[in-house]
Each structure stands twice: as structure tokens, then as C-alpha cells.
Short mmCIF file of C-alpha atoms in Angstrom, two decimals:
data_model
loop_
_atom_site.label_atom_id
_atom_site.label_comp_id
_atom_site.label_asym_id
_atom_site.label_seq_id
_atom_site.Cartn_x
_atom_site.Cartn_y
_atom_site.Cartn_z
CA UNK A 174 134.57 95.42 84.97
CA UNK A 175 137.71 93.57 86.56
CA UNK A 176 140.30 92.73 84.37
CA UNK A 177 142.05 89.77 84.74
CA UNK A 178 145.11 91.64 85.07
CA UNK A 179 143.94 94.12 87.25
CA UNK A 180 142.92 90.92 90.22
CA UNK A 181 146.41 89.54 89.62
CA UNK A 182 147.86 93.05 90.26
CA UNK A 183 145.35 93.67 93.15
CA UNK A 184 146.68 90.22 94.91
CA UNK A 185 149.91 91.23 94.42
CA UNK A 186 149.37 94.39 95.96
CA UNK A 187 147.81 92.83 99.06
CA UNK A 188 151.07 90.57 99.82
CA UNK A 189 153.04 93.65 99.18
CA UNK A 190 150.98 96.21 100.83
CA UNK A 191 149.81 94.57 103.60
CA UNK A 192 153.44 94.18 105.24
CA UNK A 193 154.73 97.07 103.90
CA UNK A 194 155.92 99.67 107.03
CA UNK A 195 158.34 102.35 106.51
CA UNK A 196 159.81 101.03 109.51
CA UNK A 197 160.20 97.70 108.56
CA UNK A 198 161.74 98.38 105.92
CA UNK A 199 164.23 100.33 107.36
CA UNK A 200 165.00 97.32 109.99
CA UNK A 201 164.91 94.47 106.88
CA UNK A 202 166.97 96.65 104.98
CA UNK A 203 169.51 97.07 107.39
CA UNK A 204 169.71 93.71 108.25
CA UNK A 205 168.97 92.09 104.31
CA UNK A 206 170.87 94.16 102.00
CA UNK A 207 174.73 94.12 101.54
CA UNK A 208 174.28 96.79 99.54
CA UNK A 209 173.09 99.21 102.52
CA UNK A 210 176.29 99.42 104.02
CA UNK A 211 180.28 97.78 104.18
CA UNK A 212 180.35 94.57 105.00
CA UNK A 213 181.33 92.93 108.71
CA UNK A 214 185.36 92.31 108.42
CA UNK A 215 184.71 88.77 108.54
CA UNK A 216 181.91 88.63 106.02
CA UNK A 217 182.91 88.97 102.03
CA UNK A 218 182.09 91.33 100.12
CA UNK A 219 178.58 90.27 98.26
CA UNK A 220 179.23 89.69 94.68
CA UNK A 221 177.47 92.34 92.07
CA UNK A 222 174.88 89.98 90.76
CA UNK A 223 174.16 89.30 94.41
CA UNK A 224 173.69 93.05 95.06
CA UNK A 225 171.45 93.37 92.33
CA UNK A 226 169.00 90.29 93.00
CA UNK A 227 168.65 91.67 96.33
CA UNK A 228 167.66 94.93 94.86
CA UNK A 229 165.67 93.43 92.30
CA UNK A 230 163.72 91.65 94.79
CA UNK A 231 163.38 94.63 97.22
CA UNK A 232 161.93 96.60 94.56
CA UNK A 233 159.70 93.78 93.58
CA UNK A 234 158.19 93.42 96.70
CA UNK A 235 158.40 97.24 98.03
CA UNK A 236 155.25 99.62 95.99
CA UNK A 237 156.73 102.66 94.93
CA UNK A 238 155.55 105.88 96.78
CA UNK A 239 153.29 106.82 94.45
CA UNK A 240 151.86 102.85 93.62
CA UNK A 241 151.05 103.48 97.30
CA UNK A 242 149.48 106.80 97.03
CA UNK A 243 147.31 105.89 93.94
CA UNK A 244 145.91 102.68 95.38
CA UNK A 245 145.15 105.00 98.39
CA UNK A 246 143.33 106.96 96.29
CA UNK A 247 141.72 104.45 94.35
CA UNK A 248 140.33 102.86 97.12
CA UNK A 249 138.68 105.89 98.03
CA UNK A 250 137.07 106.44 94.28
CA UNK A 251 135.99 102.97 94.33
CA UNK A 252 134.64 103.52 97.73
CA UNK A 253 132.80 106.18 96.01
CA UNK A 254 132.00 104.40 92.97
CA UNK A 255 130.44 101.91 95.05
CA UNK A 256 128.10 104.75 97.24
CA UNK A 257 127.18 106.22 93.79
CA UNK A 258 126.25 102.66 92.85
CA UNK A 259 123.90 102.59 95.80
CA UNK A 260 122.10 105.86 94.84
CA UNK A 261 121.62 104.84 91.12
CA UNK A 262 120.28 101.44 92.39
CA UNK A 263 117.96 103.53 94.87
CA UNK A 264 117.08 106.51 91.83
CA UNK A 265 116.20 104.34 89.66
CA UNK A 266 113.90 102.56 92.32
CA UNK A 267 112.51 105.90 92.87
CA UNK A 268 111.80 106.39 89.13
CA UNK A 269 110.20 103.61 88.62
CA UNK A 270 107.96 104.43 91.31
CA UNK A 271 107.34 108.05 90.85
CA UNK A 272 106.64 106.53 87.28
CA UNK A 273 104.25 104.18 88.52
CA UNK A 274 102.00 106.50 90.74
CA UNK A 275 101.63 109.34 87.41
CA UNK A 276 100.54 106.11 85.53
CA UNK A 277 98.19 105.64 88.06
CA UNK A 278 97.30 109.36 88.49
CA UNK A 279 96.72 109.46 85.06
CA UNK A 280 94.19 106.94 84.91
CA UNK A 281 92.75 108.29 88.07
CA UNK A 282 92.65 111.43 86.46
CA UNK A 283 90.67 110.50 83.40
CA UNK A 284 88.51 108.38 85.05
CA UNK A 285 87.19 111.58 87.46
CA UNK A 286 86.80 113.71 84.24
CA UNK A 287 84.63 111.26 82.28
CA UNK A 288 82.19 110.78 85.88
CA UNK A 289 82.07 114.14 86.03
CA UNK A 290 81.34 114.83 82.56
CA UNK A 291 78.62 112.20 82.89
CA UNK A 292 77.07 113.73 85.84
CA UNK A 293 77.20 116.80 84.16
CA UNK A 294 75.37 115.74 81.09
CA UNK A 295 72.89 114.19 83.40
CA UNK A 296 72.16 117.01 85.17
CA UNK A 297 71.75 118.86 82.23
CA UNK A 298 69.16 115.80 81.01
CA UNK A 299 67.07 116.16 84.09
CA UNK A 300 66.86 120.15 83.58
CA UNK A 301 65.20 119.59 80.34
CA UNK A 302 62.73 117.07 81.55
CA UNK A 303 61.81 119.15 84.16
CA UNK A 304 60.87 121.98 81.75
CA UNK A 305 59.43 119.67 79.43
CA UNK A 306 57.23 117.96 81.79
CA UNK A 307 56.45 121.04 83.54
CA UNK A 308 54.95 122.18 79.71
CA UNK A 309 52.80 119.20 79.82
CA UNK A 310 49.09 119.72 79.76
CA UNK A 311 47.52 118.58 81.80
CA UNK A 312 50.31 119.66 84.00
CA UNK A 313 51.84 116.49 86.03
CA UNK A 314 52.27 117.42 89.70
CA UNK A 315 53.64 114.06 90.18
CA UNK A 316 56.11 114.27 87.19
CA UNK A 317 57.30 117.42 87.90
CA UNK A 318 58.06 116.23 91.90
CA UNK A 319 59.90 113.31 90.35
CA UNK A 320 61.92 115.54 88.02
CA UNK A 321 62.78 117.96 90.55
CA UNK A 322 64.07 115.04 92.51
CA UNK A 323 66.22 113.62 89.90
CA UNK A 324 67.89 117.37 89.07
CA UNK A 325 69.02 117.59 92.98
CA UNK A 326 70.33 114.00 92.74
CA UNK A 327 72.09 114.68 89.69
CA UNK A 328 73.50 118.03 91.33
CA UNK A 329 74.71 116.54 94.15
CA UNK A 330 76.58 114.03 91.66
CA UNK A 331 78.00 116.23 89.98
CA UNK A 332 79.15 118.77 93.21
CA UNK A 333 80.94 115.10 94.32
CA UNK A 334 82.69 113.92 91.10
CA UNK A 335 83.78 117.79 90.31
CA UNK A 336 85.47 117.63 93.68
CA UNK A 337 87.05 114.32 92.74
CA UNK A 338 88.06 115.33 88.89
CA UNK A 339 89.83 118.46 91.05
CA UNK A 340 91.27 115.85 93.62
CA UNK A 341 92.42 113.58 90.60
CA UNK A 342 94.01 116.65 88.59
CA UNK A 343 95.92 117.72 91.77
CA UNK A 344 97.49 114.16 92.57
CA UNK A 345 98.26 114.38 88.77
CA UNK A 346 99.77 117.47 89.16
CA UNK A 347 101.96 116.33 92.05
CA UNK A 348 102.84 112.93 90.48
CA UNK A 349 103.79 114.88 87.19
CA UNK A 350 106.31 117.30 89.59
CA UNK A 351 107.19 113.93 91.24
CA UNK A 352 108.14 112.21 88.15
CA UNK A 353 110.21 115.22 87.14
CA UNK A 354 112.39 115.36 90.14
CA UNK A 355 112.72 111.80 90.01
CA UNK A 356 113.75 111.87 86.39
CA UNK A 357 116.52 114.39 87.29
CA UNK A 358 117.71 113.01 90.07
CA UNK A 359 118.18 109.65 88.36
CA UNK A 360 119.86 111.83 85.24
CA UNK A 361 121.95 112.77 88.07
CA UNK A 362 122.81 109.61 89.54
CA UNK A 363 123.51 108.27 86.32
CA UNK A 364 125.90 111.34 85.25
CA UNK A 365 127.83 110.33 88.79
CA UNK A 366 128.23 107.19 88.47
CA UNK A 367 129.77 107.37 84.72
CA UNK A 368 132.40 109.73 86.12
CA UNK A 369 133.44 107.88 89.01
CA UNK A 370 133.08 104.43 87.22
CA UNK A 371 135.67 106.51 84.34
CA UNK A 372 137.79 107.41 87.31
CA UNK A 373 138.02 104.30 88.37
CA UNK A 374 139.00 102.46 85.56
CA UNK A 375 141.57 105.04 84.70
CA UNK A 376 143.40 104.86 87.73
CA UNK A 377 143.30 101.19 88.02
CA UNK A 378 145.27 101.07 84.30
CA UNK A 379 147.66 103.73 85.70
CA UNK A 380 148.04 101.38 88.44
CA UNK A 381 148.61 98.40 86.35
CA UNK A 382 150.90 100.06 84.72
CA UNK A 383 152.96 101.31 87.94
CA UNK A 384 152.80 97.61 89.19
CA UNK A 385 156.56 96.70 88.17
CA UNK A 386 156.67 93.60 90.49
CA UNK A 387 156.90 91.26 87.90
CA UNK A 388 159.49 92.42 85.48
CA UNK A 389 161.86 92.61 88.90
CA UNK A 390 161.24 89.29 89.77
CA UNK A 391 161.37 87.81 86.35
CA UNK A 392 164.75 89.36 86.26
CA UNK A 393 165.58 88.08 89.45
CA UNK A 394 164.96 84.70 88.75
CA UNK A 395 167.16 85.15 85.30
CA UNK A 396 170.16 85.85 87.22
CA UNK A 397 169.61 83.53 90.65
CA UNK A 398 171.98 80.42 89.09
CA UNK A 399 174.46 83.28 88.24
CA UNK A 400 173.90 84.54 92.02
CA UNK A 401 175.03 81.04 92.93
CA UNK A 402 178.15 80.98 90.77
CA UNK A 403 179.21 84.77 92.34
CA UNK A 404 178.65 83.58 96.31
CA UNK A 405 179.78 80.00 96.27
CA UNK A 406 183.80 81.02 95.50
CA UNK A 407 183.81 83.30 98.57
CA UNK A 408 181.05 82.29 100.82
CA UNK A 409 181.93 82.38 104.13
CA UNK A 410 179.62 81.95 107.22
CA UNK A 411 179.57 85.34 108.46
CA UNK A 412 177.93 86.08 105.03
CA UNK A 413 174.35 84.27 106.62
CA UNK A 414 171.61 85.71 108.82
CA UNK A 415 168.77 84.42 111.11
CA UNK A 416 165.10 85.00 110.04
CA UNK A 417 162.59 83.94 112.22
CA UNK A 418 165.33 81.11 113.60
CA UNK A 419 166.11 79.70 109.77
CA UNK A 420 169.88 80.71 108.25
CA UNK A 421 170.46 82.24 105.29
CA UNK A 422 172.28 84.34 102.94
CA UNK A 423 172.23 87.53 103.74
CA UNK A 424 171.13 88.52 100.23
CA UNK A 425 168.18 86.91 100.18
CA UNK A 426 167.17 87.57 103.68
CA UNK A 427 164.84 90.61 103.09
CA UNK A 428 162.60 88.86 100.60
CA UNK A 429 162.46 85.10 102.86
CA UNK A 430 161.38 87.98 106.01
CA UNK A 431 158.42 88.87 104.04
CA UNK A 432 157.53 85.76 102.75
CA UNK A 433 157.24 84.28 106.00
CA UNK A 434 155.88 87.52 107.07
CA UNK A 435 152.89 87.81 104.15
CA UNK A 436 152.42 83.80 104.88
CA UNK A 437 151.76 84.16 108.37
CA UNK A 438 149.12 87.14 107.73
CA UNK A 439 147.28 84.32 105.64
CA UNK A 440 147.60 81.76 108.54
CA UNK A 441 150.57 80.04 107.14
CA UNK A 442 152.79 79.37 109.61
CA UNK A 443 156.32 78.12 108.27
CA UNK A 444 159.67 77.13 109.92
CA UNK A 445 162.46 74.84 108.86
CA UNK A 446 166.41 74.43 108.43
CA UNK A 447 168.37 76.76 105.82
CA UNK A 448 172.07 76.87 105.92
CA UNK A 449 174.21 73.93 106.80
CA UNK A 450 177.94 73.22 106.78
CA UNK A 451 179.71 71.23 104.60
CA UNK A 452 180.76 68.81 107.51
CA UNK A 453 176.51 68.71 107.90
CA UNK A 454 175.87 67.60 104.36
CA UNK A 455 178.57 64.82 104.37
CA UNK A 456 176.95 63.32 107.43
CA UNK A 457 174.01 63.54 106.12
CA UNK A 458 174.55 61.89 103.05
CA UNK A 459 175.43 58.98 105.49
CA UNK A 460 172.89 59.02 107.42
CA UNK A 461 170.50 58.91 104.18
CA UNK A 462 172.57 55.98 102.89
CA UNK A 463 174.19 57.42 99.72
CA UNK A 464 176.36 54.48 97.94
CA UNK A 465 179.23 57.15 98.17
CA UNK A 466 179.28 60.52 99.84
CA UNK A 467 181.19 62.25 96.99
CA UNK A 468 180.17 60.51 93.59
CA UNK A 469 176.33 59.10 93.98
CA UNK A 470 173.63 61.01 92.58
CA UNK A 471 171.50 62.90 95.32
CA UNK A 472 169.10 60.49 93.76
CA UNK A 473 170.28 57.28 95.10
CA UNK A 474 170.01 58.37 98.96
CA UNK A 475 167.33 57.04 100.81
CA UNK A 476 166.34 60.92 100.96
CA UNK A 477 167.67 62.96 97.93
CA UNK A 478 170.96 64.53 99.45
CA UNK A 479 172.95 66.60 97.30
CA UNK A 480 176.89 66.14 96.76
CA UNK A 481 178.83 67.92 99.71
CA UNK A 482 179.97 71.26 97.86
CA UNK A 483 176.66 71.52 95.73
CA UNK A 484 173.89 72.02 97.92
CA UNK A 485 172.31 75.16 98.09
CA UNK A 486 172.00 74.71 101.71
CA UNK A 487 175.27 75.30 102.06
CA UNK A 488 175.01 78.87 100.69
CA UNK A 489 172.26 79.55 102.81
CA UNK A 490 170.19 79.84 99.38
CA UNK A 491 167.68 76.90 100.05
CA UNK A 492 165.38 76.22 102.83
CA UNK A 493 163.42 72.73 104.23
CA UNK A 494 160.75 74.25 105.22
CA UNK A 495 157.99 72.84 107.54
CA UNK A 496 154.61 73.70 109.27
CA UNK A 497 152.75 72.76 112.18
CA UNK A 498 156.14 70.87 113.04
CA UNK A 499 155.86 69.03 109.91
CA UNK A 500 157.62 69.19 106.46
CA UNK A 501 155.11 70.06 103.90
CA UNK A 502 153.97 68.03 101.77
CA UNK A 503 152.17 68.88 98.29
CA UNK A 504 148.80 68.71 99.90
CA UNK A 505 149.40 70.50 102.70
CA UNK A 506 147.93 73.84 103.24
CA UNK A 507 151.75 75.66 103.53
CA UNK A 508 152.79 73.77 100.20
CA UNK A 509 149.82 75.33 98.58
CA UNK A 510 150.16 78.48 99.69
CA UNK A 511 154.04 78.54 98.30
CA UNK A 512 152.86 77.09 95.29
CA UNK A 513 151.15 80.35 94.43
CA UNK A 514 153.00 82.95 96.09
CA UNK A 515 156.49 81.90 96.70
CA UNK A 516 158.07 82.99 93.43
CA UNK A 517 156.83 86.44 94.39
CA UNK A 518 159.63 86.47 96.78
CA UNK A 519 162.45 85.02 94.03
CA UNK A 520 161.33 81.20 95.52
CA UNK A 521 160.93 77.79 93.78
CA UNK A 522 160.44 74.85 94.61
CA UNK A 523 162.13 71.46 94.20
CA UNK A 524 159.63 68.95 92.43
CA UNK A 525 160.70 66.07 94.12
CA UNK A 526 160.83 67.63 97.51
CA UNK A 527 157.79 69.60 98.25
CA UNK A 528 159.71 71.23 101.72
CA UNK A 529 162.58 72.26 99.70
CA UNK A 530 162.83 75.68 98.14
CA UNK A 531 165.24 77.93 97.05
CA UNK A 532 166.66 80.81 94.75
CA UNK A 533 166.77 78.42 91.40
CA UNK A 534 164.77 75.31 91.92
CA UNK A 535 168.05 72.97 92.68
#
């Protein structure tokens, strides 16, 4: 009864959840957001649409109180949805079974009536041949020895199959009261499981419908290029941070902490290079043999190397990542893993460089 949505929303959750610590938070916060407090004297002041990705990307990635409470809480009804599962699975077993043995006490039932009602009628039979023959003239000592003999036979038949007709009627009895109980306790079971299974699939909408991740980093990614046009003018250094040893902007340094964080709870282990200087990109478009450091396309490098002035890097807004020591490649494990979660944390990726990723794609 999983709606699509409702898995996408549930492995949302569990990159969001999972890292989610009040005091975390606190720490990222103090250390992510501009927004949280003035700025250092030598940093500059983080442009609005700066400000507001950040905060559009914090609230993205952070569940609301009550998100957290009801998924609490719905884990707890499922848990319960799942135990009442159990005891439908086992009351209907039991019904079934209880149904089963009054079939069979049934039969067993009618079956010990008819023998005794046979032995009965027997008995009866050899009572009237016994007066008949004992009428006889000349009287029969011989037949009235052998009729004699069949009436205590046929008594004794008939003492044994009355005590089975009153064996069979009392198993019936009890299989009848069996049946009952097990017919209201599966009535019951049933009844339970409806109203969690109703519970269940009311929260999870209410749920869905808390789940605002997505329209905050949809809007995030509308406004990253315009997030690049408000830092570049007055980026300075001091605006960058260190997360987990990789530079960057200090705006977008809450949501790169958890997604190295949530990666590394999956076994993804990334690293890498994120800000570099100016004076950095023009030697490395040398060293990656662009026909001119200031006019060729990034394209014609050995290695695609942006202009000095355009790169991201410079901003601290893109990052060359790498795992295991090496940069990833788009079959390796880390790639993959970006590939389906990165944008969750306002990151995409650079088609013709599967290490590089950053805040628009560029």
C-alpha cells in the first residue's frame, strides 16, 4: 500500500533524519549560515539571495518539529500495524482450524448417531425374535439360547456406540464453542487491523504533505546562478570555510557538511579540492595546456579549465571531489551515489567532469 510518493518521501527522510541532531545543528549553523550572526570584519557581508539559498537549503534538509514528531509516531503505528498483521495472519490460521475440527466433529458426530441408532434398532430386532421364538411350539431351547445371546450382544453395542454418540456430541459441542471464539477473535483481528492500517495511511499523507524538502530545493536551485552573480562582486577569502578539509563558501557550507555527512553513513567516503585562488586557476590553465590563459575555451585544455575569473572554484561554490584517493568517475560507487542524492543538498554535477560539482552545474 506504498505509494510511490510516499518511498521517495521516506528516502528523503532517512538522509535528513538520520543526521539530524539538535546539536549539530546548532554547531553547522553557527559555522554555515551568514545569516546567524554579523559577519567577521574581514569577511563581506553575504548578499540577500545568498542568505536565502542558505536558508532554503537548511530548511530543505532540516524536518520540521512536528515532520519529526509524526514520523515518530508513525513508526510506532506501523510498528503496530505490522503486530496486528501478525495476529490476523495467526486468527485466521486459528479459524481455519477451529473450522476444520467442527467439520470434522460434525461428521464424527453423525456418524455415532446413525451406529447408535443401528444398534438400537437391532437390539430392538433381537427382542422380538426372542419373544417370537420363545412362542414357538414346539418350544426351541436352542433358538431361544441363540436369541438371548444375540439381545446381550446387541446391548452391549448399543451401551458402546451410546457412549460414543455422547462422546461425539460433546467434541461437537466444544468444537462449536471453539469455532465461535475463533470467529470473534478473527472479527477482532480484522476490526484492528482496518484501524491501524487507516491510521497508517492517514498519517503517512499528512506526512507527505509536511515533507516540504523539495519545493526548498527546487527554489534553491532557481536562484543558485543569481547566488553567483550576488558573491562574485564582493567575494573575498575570509567569506570561505573548511568542511571536512575542502574550502568553501560559507553559504553553502551547512548543506556540503551533511552531504558528506549522509554519504559517509551510506559508506561513501568523499574528499577533494573546493576553493582556489585566482593566481591557482591561471597556473592551472598552464599546466593543462590552454592555447591562451585568458581567451581559450575551458574546452581546449588538456583538462577542461575554466577562464581565470569564471570558475566556480574560485567562489568556493564548486568542488573536485574524489574517493578512495581517487576522482570519481561515472562508474564509481561515490559518482553514483551523488547522482541520486546530491541535488538534495542544492548539488549538480558537471557532465563532462564526473568529480566536479557545484551550486549550478558550471
Amino acid at each position: 500500500m506504498t505509494a510511490p510518493q510516499e518511498v521517495r518521501s521516506d528516502q528523503r527522510a532517512r538522509a535528513r533524519v538520520r543526521a539530524f541532531r539538535v546539536a549539530t545543528l546548532v554547531a553547522a549553523l553557527a559555522a554555515a549560515l551568514t545569516v546567524a550572526g554579523p559577519p567577521s570584519p574581514a569577511a563581506a557581508a553575504a548578499p540577500q539571495v545568498a542568505r536565502q539559498w542558505t536558508s532554503l537549503m537548511f530548511h530543505s534538509l532540516t524536518p520540521s518539529p512536528e515532520y519529526v514528531r509524526l514520523r515518530a509516531t508513525l513508526a510506532e503505528q506501523r510498528a503496530t500495524l505490522a503486530a496486528r498483521g501478525t495476529r490476523l495472519t495467526q486468527g485466521r490460521s486459528a479459524h481455519a482450524a477451529a473450522q476444520s475440527t467442527l467439520t470434522t466433529a460434525v461428521t464424527a458426530d453423525a456418524s455415532a448417531r446413525t451406529r447408535y441408532a443401528i444398534a438400537a434398532v437391532t437390539l430392538s430386532s433381537a427382542r422380538s425374535t426372542l419373544v417370537l421364538v420363545s412362542q414357538q411350539r414346539p418350544r426351541s431351547g436352542a433358538a431361544v439360547a441363540r436369541a438371548k445371546t444375540t439381545i446381550t450382544n446387541s446391548a452391549q453395542t448399543v451401551t458402546t456406540h451410546r457412549a460414543e454418540a455422547r462422546q461425539a456430541a460433546a467434541a461437537l459441542k466444544s468444537a462449536q464453542a471453539a469455532a465461535r471464539t475463533a470467529t470473534v477473535t478473527l472479527d477482532k483481528a480484522i476490526v484492528a487491523w482496518q484501524t491501524a492500517s487507516t491510521t497508517v495511511r492517514t498519517n503517512q499523507q499528512k506526512l507527505i504533505s509536511l515533507d516540504r524538502s523539495d519545493e526548498y530545493a527546487a527554489r534553491a536551485a532557481a536562484i543558485s546562478r543569481a547566488v553567483v552573480t550576488g558573491i562574485r562582486p564582493g567575494f573575498t577569502v575570509a567569506d570561505t570555510t573548511t568542511v571536512s578539509g575542502i574550502t568553501v563558501h560559507k553559504s553553502v557550507a551547512f548543506a556540503f557538511r551533511r552531504m558528506l555527512a549522509d554519504a559517509k553513513a551510506d559508506g561513501i567516503v568523499l574528499a577533494g579540492g573546493g576553493f582556489r585562488t585566482k593566481q591557482r586557476q591561471i597556473e592551472l590553465r598552464k599546466i593543462n595546456g590552454c592555447p591562451d590563459v585568458w581567451t581559450a575555451p575551458a574546452s581546449s585544455c588538456r583538462v577542461p579549465t575554466a577562464i581565470p575569473g569564471r570558475s566556480l572554484h574560485e567562489l568556493g561554490l564548486a568542488v573536485d571531489l574524489t574517493s578512495g584517493g581517487r576522482s570519481l568517475t561515472a562508474n564509481s560507487p561515490a559518482f553514483r551515489w551523488l547522482a541520486e542524492h546530491a541535488a538534495d543538498y542544492g548539488y549538480v554535477n558537471l557532465p563532462s567532469e564526473p568529480w566536479h560539482w557545484s551550486i549550478t552545474g558550471g
